Coordinates of C-alpha atoms and ligand atoms in Angstrom, one line a residue:
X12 CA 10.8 -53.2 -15.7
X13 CA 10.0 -55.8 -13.4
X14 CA 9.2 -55.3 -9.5
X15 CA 12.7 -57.0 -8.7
X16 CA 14.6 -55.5 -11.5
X17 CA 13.5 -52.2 -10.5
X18 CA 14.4 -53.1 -6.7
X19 CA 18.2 -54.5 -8.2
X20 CA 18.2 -51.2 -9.8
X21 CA 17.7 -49.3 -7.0
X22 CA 20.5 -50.7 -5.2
X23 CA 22.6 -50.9 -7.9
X24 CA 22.2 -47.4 -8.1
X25 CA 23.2 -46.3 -5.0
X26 CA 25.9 -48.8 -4.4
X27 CA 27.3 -47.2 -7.9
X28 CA 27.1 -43.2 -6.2
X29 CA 28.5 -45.1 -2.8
X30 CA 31.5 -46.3 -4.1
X31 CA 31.8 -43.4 -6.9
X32 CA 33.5 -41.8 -3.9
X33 CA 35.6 -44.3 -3.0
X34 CA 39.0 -45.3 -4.8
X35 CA 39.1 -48.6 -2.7
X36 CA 40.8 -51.3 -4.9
X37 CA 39.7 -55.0 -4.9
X38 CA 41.4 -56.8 -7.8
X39 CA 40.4 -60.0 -8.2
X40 CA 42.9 -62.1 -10.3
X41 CA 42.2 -63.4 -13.8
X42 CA 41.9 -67.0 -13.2
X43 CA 39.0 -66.7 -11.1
X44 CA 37.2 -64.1 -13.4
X45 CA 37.8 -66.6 -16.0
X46 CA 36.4 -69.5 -14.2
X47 CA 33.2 -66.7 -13.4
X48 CA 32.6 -67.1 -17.2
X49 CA 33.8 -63.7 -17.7
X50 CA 34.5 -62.8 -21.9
X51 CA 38.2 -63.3 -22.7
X52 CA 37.6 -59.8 -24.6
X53 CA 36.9 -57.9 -21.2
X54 CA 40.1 -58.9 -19.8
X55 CA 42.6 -58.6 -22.5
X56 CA 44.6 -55.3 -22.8
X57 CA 45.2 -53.5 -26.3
X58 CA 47.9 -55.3 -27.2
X59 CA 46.2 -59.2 -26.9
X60 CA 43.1 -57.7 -28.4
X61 CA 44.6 -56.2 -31.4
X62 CA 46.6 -60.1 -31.6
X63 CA 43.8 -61.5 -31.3
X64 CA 41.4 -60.1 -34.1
X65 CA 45.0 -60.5 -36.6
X66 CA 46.5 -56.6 -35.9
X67 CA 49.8 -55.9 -35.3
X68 CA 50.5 -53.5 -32.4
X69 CA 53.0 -51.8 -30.7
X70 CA 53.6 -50.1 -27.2
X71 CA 55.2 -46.7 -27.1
X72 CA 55.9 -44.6 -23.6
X73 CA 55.6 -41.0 -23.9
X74 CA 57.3 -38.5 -21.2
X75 CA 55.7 -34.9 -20.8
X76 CA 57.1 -31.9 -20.2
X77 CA 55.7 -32.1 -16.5
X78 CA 57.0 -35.6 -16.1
X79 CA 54.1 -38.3 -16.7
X80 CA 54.5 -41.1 -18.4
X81 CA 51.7 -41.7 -20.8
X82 CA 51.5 -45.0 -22.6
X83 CA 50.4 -44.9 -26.6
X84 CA 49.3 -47.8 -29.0
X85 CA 50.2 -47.6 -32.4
X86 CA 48.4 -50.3 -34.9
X87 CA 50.8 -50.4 -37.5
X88 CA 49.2 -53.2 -39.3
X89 CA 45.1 -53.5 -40.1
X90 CA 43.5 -57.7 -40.6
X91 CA 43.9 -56.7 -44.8
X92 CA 46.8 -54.1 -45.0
X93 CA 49.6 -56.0 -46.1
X94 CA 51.4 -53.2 -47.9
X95 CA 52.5 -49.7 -46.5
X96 CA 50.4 -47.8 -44.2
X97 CA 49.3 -44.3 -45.3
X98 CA 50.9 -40.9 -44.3
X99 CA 50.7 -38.9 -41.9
X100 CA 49.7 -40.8 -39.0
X101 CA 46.3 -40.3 -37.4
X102 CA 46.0 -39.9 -33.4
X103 CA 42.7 -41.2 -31.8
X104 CA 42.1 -40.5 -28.3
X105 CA 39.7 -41.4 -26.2
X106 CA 36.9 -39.5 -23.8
X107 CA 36.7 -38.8 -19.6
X108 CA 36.8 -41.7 -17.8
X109 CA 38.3 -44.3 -20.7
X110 CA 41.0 -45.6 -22.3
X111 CA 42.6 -46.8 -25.4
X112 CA 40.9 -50.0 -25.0
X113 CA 37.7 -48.4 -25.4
X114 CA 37.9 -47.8 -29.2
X115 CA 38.3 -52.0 -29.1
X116 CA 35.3 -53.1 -26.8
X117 CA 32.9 -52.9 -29.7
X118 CA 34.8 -55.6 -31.3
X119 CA 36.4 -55.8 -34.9
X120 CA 33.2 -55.0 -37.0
X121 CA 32.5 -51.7 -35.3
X122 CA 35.4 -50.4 -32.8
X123 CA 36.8 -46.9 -34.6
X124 CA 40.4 -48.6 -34.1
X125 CA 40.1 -51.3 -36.0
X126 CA 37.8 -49.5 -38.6
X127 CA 40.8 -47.2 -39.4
X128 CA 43.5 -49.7 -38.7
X129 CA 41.4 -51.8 -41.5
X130 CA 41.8 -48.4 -43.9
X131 CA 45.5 -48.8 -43.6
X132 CA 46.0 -45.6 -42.1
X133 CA 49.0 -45.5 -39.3
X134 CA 47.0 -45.2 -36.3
X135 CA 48.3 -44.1 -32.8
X136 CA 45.9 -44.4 -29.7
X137 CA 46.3 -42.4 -26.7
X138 CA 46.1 -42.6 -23.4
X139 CA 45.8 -39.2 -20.9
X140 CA 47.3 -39.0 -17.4
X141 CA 45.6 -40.9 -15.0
X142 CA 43.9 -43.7 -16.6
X143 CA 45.3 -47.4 -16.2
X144 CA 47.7 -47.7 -18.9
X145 CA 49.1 -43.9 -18.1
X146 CA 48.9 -43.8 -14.5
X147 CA 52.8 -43.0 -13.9
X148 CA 55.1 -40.0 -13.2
X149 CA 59.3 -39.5 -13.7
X150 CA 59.3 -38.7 -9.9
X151 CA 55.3 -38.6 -8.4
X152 CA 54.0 -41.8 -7.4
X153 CA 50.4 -41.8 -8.0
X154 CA 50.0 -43.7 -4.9
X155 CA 51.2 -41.5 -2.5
X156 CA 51.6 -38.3 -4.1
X157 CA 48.8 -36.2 -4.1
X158 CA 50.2 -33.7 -6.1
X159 CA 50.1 -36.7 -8.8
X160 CA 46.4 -36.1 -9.1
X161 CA 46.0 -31.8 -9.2
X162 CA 45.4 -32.4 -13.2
X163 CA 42.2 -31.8 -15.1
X164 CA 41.1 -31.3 -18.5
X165 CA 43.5 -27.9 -18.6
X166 CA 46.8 -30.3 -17.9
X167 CA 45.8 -32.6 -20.2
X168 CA 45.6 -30.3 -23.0
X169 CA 48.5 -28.0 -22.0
X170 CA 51.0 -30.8 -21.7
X171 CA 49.5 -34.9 -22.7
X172 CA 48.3 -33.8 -26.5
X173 CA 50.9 -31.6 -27.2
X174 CA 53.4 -34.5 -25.7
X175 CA 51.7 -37.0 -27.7
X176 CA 51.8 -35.0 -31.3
X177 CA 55.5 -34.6 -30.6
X178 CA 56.0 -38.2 -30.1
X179 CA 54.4 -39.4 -33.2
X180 CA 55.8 -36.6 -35.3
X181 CA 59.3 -37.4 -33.8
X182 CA 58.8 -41.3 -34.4
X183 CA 57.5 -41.3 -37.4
X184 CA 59.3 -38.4 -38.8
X185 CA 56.0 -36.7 -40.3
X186 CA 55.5 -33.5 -40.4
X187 CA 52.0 -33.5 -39.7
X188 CA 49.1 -35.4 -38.5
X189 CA 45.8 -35.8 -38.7
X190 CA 44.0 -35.8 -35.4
X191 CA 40.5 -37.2 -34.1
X192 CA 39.2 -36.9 -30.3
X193 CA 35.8 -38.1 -29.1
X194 CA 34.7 -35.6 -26.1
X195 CA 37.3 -34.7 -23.9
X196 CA 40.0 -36.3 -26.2
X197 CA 38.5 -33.2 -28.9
X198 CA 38.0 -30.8 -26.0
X199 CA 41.7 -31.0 -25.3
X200 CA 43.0 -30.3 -28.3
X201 CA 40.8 -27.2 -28.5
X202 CA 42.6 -26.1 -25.1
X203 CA 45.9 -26.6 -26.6
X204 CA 45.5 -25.0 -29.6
X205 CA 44.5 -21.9 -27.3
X206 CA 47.4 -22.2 -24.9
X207 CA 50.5 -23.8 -26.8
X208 CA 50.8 -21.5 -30.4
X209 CA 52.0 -23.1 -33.3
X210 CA 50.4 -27.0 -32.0
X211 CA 47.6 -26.6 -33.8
X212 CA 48.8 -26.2 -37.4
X213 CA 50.3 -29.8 -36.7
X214 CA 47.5 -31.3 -37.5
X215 CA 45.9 -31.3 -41.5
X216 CA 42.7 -32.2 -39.8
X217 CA 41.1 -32.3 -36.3
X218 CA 37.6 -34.7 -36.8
X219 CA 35.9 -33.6 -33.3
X220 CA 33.5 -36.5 -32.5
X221 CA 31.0 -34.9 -29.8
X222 CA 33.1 -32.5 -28.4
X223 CA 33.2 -31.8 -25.0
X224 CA 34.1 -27.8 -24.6
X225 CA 31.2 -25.6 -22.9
X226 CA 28.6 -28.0 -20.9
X227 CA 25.9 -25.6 -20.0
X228 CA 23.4 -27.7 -21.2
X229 CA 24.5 -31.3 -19.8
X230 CA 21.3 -32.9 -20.0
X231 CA 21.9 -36.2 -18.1
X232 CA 20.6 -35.2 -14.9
X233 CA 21.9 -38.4 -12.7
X234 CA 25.6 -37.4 -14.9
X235 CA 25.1 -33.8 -14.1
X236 CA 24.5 -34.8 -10.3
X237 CA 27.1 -37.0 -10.2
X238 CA 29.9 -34.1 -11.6
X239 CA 28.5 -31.4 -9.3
X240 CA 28.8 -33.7 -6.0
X241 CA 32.2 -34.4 -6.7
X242 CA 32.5 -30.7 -7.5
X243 CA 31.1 -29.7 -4.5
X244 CA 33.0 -32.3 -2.3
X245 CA 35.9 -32.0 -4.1
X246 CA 37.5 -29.7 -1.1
X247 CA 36.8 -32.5 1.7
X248 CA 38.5 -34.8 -0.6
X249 CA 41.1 -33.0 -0.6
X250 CA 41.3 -33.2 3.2
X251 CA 41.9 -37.1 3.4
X252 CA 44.1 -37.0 0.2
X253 CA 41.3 -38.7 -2.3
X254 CA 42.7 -37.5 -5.5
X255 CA 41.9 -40.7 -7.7
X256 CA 38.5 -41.7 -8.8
X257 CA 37.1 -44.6 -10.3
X258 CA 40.5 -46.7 -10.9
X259 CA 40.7 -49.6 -13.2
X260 CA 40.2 -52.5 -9.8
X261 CA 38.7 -50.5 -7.5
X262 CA 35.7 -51.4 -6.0
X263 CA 33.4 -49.6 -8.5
X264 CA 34.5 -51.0 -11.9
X265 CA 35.1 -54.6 -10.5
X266 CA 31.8 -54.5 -9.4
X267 CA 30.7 -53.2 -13.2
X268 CA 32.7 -56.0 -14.8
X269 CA 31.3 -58.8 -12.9
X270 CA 27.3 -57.5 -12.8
X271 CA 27.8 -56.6 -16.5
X272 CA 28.6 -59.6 -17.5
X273 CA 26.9 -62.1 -15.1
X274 CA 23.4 -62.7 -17.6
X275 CA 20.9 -61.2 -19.5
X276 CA 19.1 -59.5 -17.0
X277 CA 22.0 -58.0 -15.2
X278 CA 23.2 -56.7 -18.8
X279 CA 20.0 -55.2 -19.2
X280 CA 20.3 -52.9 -15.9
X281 CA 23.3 -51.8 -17.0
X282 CA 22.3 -51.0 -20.7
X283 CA 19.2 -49.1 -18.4
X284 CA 22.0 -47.5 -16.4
X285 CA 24.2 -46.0 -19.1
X286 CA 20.8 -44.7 -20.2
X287 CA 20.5 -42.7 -17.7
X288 CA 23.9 -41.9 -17.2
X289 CA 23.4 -40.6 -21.2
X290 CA 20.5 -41.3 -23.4
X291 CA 18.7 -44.1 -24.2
X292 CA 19.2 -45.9 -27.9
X293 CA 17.6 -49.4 -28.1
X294 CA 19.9 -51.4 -29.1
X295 CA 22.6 -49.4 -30.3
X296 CA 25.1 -51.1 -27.5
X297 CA 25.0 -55.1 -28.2
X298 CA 24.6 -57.2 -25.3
X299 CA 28.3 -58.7 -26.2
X300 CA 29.7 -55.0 -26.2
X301 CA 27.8 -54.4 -22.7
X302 CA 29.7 -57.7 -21.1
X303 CA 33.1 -56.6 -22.5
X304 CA 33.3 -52.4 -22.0
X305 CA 32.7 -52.5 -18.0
X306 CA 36.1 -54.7 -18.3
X307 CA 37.7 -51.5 -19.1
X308 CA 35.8 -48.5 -18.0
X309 CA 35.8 -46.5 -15.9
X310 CA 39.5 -46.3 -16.5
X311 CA 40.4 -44.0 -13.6
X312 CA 40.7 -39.9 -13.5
X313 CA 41.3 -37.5 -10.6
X314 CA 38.7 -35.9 -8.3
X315 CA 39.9 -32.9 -9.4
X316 CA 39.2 -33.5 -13.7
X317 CA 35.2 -34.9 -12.5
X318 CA 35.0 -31.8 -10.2
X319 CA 36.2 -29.8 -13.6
X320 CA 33.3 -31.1 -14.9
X321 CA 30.9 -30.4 -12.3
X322 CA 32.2 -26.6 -12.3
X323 CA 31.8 -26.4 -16.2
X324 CA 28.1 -27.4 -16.3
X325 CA 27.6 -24.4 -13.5
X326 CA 29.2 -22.2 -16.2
X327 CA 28.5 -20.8 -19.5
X328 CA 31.7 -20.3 -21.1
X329 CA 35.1 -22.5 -21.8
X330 CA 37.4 -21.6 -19.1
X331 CA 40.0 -23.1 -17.1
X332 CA 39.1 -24.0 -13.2
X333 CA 37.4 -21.5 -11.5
X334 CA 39.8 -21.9 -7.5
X335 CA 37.9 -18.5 -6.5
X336 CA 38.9 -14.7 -6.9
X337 CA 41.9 -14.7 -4.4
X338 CA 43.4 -18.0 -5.7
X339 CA 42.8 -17.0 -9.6
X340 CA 44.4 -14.0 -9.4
X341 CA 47.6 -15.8 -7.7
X342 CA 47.1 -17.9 -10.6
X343 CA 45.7 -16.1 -13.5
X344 CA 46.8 -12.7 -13.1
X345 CA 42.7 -12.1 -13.0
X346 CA 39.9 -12.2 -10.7
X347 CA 37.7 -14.1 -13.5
X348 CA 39.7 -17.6 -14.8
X349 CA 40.7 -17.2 -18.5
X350 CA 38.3 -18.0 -21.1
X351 CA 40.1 -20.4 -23.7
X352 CA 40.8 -18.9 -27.1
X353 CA 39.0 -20.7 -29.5
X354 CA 39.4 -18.2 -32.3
X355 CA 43.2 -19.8 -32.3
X356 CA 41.7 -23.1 -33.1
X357 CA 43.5 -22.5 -36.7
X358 CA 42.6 -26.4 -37.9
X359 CA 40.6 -27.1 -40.0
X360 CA 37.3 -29.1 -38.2
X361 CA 35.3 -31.7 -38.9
X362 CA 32.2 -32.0 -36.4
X363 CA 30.1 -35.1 -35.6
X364 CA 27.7 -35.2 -32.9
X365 CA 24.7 -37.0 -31.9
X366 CA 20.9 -34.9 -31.6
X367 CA 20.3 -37.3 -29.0
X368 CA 23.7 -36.7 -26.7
X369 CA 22.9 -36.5 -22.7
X370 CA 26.4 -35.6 -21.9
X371 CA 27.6 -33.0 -24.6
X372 CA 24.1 -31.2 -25.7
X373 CA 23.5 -29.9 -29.4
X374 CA 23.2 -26.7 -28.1
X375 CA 26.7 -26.4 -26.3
X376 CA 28.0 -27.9 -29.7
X377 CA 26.6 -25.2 -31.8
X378 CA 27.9 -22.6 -29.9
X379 CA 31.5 -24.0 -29.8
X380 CA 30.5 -24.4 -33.6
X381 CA 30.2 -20.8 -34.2
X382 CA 33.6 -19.8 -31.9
X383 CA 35.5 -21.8 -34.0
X384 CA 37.2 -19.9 -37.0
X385 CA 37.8 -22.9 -39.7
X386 CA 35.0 -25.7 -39.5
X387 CA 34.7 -27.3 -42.7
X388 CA 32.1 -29.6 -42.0
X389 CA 29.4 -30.2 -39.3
X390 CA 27.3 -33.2 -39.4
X391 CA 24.3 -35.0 -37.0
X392 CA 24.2 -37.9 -37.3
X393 CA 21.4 -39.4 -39.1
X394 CA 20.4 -41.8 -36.5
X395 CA 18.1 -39.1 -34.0
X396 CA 18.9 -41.4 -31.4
X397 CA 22.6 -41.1 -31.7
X398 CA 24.2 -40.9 -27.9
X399 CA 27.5 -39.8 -26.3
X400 CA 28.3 -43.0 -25.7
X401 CA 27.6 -44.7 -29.1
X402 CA 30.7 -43.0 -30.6
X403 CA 33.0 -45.5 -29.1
X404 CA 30.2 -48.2 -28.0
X405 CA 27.3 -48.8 -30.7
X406 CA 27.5 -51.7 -32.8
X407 CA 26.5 -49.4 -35.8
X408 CA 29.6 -46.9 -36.4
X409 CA 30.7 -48.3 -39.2
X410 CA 27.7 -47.2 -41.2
X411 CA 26.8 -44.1 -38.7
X412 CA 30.0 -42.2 -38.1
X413 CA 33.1 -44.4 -39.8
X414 CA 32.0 -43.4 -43.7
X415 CA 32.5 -39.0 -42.6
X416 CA 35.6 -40.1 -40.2
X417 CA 37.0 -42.4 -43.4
X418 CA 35.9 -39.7 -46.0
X419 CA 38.0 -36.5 -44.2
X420 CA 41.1 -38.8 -43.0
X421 CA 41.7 -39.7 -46.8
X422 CA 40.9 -36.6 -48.2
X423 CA 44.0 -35.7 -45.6
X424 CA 46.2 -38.9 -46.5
X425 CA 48.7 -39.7 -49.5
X426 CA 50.3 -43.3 -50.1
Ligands
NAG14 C1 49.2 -56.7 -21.9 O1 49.2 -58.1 -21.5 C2 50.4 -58.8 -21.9 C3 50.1 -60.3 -21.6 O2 49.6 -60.4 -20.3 C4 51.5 -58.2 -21.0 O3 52.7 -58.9 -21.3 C5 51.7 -56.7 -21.4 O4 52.7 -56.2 -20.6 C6 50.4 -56.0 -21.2 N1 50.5 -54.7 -21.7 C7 50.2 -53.6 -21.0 C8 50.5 -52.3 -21.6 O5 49.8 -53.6 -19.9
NAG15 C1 20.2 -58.4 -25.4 O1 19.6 -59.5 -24.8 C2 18.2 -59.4 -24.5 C3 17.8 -60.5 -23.6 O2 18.4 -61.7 -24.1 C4 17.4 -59.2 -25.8 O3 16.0 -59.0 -25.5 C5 17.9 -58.0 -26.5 O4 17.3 -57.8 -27.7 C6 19.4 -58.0 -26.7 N1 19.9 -56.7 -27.2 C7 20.7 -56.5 -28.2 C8 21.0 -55.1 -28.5 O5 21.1 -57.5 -28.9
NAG16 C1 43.2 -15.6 -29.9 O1 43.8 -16.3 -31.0 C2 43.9 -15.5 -32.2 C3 44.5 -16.4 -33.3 O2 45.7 -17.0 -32.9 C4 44.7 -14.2 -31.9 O3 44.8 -13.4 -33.1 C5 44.1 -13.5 -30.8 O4 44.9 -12.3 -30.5 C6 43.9 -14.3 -29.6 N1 43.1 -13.6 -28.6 C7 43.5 -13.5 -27.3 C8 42.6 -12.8 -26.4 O5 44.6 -13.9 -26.9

């Protein structure tokens, strides 16, 4: 790297762990991003990206039990699928920190959505609490509530997947699904399968694409640092009623979007910076892809789900938030919180992760491999450079990771 680039680097760097804290918002309206040459692609929503590569779409509002409002997209028609779609319906959903939109951003050759959508299964993308397209409550208002924003992975999987399975079944009148979660999307479903009996069995199949359960061995160190500050800061936070992080328009991801996308050697530093925020995979990420994702990630969270993280990497288990002996045992009944139960995990799971993964280690998926009770298949990908991030951003899924996501879905579909 250059003497300058490294220098932009530097700053860019810690402007990015400046504002990391910070939920300030600075939208700047889409006329003037267009005029800044921005791609149309980074600022279209689900719905005008699916229009505009030829899918059909639809938008569905989910309510959970605890009163969110979580917003799904169902692709009811791939670019070639002119006839019915195939049964049961398929759920995608996405990892920390994204969206729905983030199964798009790698455009209509490699984005998973459109891969299945092309496969003419009936595919339903989700969206968890917090994020921008799911950032609503039947009586909180995420704005001024901070009770909104006392959610982490353990709410997510207790009441969003469950919420979403119902909702699809219910709509579509199935009676079962077949389920695939990158990260914390497969995480997630591994908590509910422990907390809410008889979920589970919903689902023919759950394909678990680099799942995020124990983090031990997180070995991103600038991704591990990042989770343990908020972690540790999470309590002074608190204190001034911080309880959203990284929003869709805040000053963070604005500032993404517009570096991202500005020229070649901006691109580049940020290619460099997801490297370190991961792994590093020449190439794997096209420079289009790098312009168009920062348009919808980060997609917002709550201090309280990063600081989740930042506790689980201290741990060595899969348990729900540690809040300290006196607080637990309000909570839990128990000093110690609750290890989940991944011996209910009753599905049948199909496992693809990456040897190269700086944010969900081999070694943290191999032990979540053994706990689970029914894994049919377990596959690295062949690529030895494979990422976390290259599930949803690489220009090369549909020959890496589509063929073993196609081969399980339709071994788990009828016409
Ligand atoms: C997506 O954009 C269209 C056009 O601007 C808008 O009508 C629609 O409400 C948006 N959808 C969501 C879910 O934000
Ligand atoms: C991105 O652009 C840079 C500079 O134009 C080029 O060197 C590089 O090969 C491109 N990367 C990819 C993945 O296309
Ligand atoms: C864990 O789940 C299994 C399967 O549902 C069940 O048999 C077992 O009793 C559970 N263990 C605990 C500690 O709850």
């Amino acid at each position: 790297m250059t003497s300058k680039g490294f220098y932009i680097f530097n700053i860019l760097l810690l402007i990015s762990i400046a504002t990391l804290l910070y939920a300030i918002r600075l939208p700047i309206n889409t006329e003037t991003k267009i005029s800044w040459g921005y791609p149309k692609d980074s600022l279209f929503n689900f719905t005008e990206l699916t229009n505009e590569y030829g899918y059909s779409s639809q938008e569905h509002t989910v309510v959970t039990e605890d009163g969110y409002i979580l917003t799904m997209f169902r692709i009811n028609k791939g670019r070639n699928c002119n006839g019915k779609t195939k049964l049961p319906p398929v759920i995608l959903m996405h990892g920390l920190l994204q969206s729905s939109d983030s199964w798009l951003d790698a455009g209509p050759d490699a984005g998973l959505a459109y891969l299945i959508a092309d496969e003419c299964f009936d595919l339903w993308v989700g969206n968890c609490r917090g994020n921008y397209y799911s950032r609503r409550h039947v009586s909180l208002n995420p704005d001024t509530d901070h009770q909104y924003w006392q959610f982490s992975v353990d709410e997510i999987g207790y009441y969003d997947v469950p919420a979403m399975m119902d909702y699809v079944l219910d709509h579509t009148g199935a009676d079962n699904l077949n389920y695939i979660g990158f990260s914390q999307g497969a995480g997630t479903f591994f908590i509910m399968c422990s907390e809410r009996p008889g979920y589970c069995e919903k689902a023919n199949v759950m394909i678990a694409l680099a799942p995020a359960a124990r983090q031990t061995n997180t070995g991103s160190i600038l991704y591990r640092f990042i989770m343990e500050s908020v972690y540790t800061i999470e309590g002074i936070l608190k204190k001034t009623s911080v309880g959203e992080i990284l929003p869709k328009g805040s000053f963070s991801q604005e500032f993404l979007a517009f570096f991202c996308q500005l020229n070649s050697m901006t691109g580049s530093i940020c290619t460099t910076v997801q490297s370190l925020l991961d792994a590093y995979h020449p190439g794997s990420v096209s420079n289009e892809t790098t312009r168009v994702l920062y348009g919808h990630f980060p997609a917002g969270t709550s201090v309280h789900n990063m600081a989740r993280y930042g506790q689980s990497m201290m741990r060595n288990d899969f348990a729900k938030f540690d809040y300290g002996k006196v607080h637990n045992l309000e909570l839990y009944g128990s000093e110690e919180p609750p290890k989940y139960n991944l011996s209910a995990v009753t599905v049948p799971v199909v496992t693809l992760y990456g040897r190269n993964d700086g944010l969900v280690d081999v070694k943290d998926v191999k032990w979540l491999l053994k706990k689970l009770p029914n894994v049919v298949e377990e596959m690295a990908v062949s690529d030895a450079l494979w990422t976390h991030l290259d599930v949803t951003y690489s220009q090369y899924t549909r020959t890496l990771i589509f063929p073993k996501i196609y081969e399980h879905l339709q071994s788990n579909s009828y016409n």
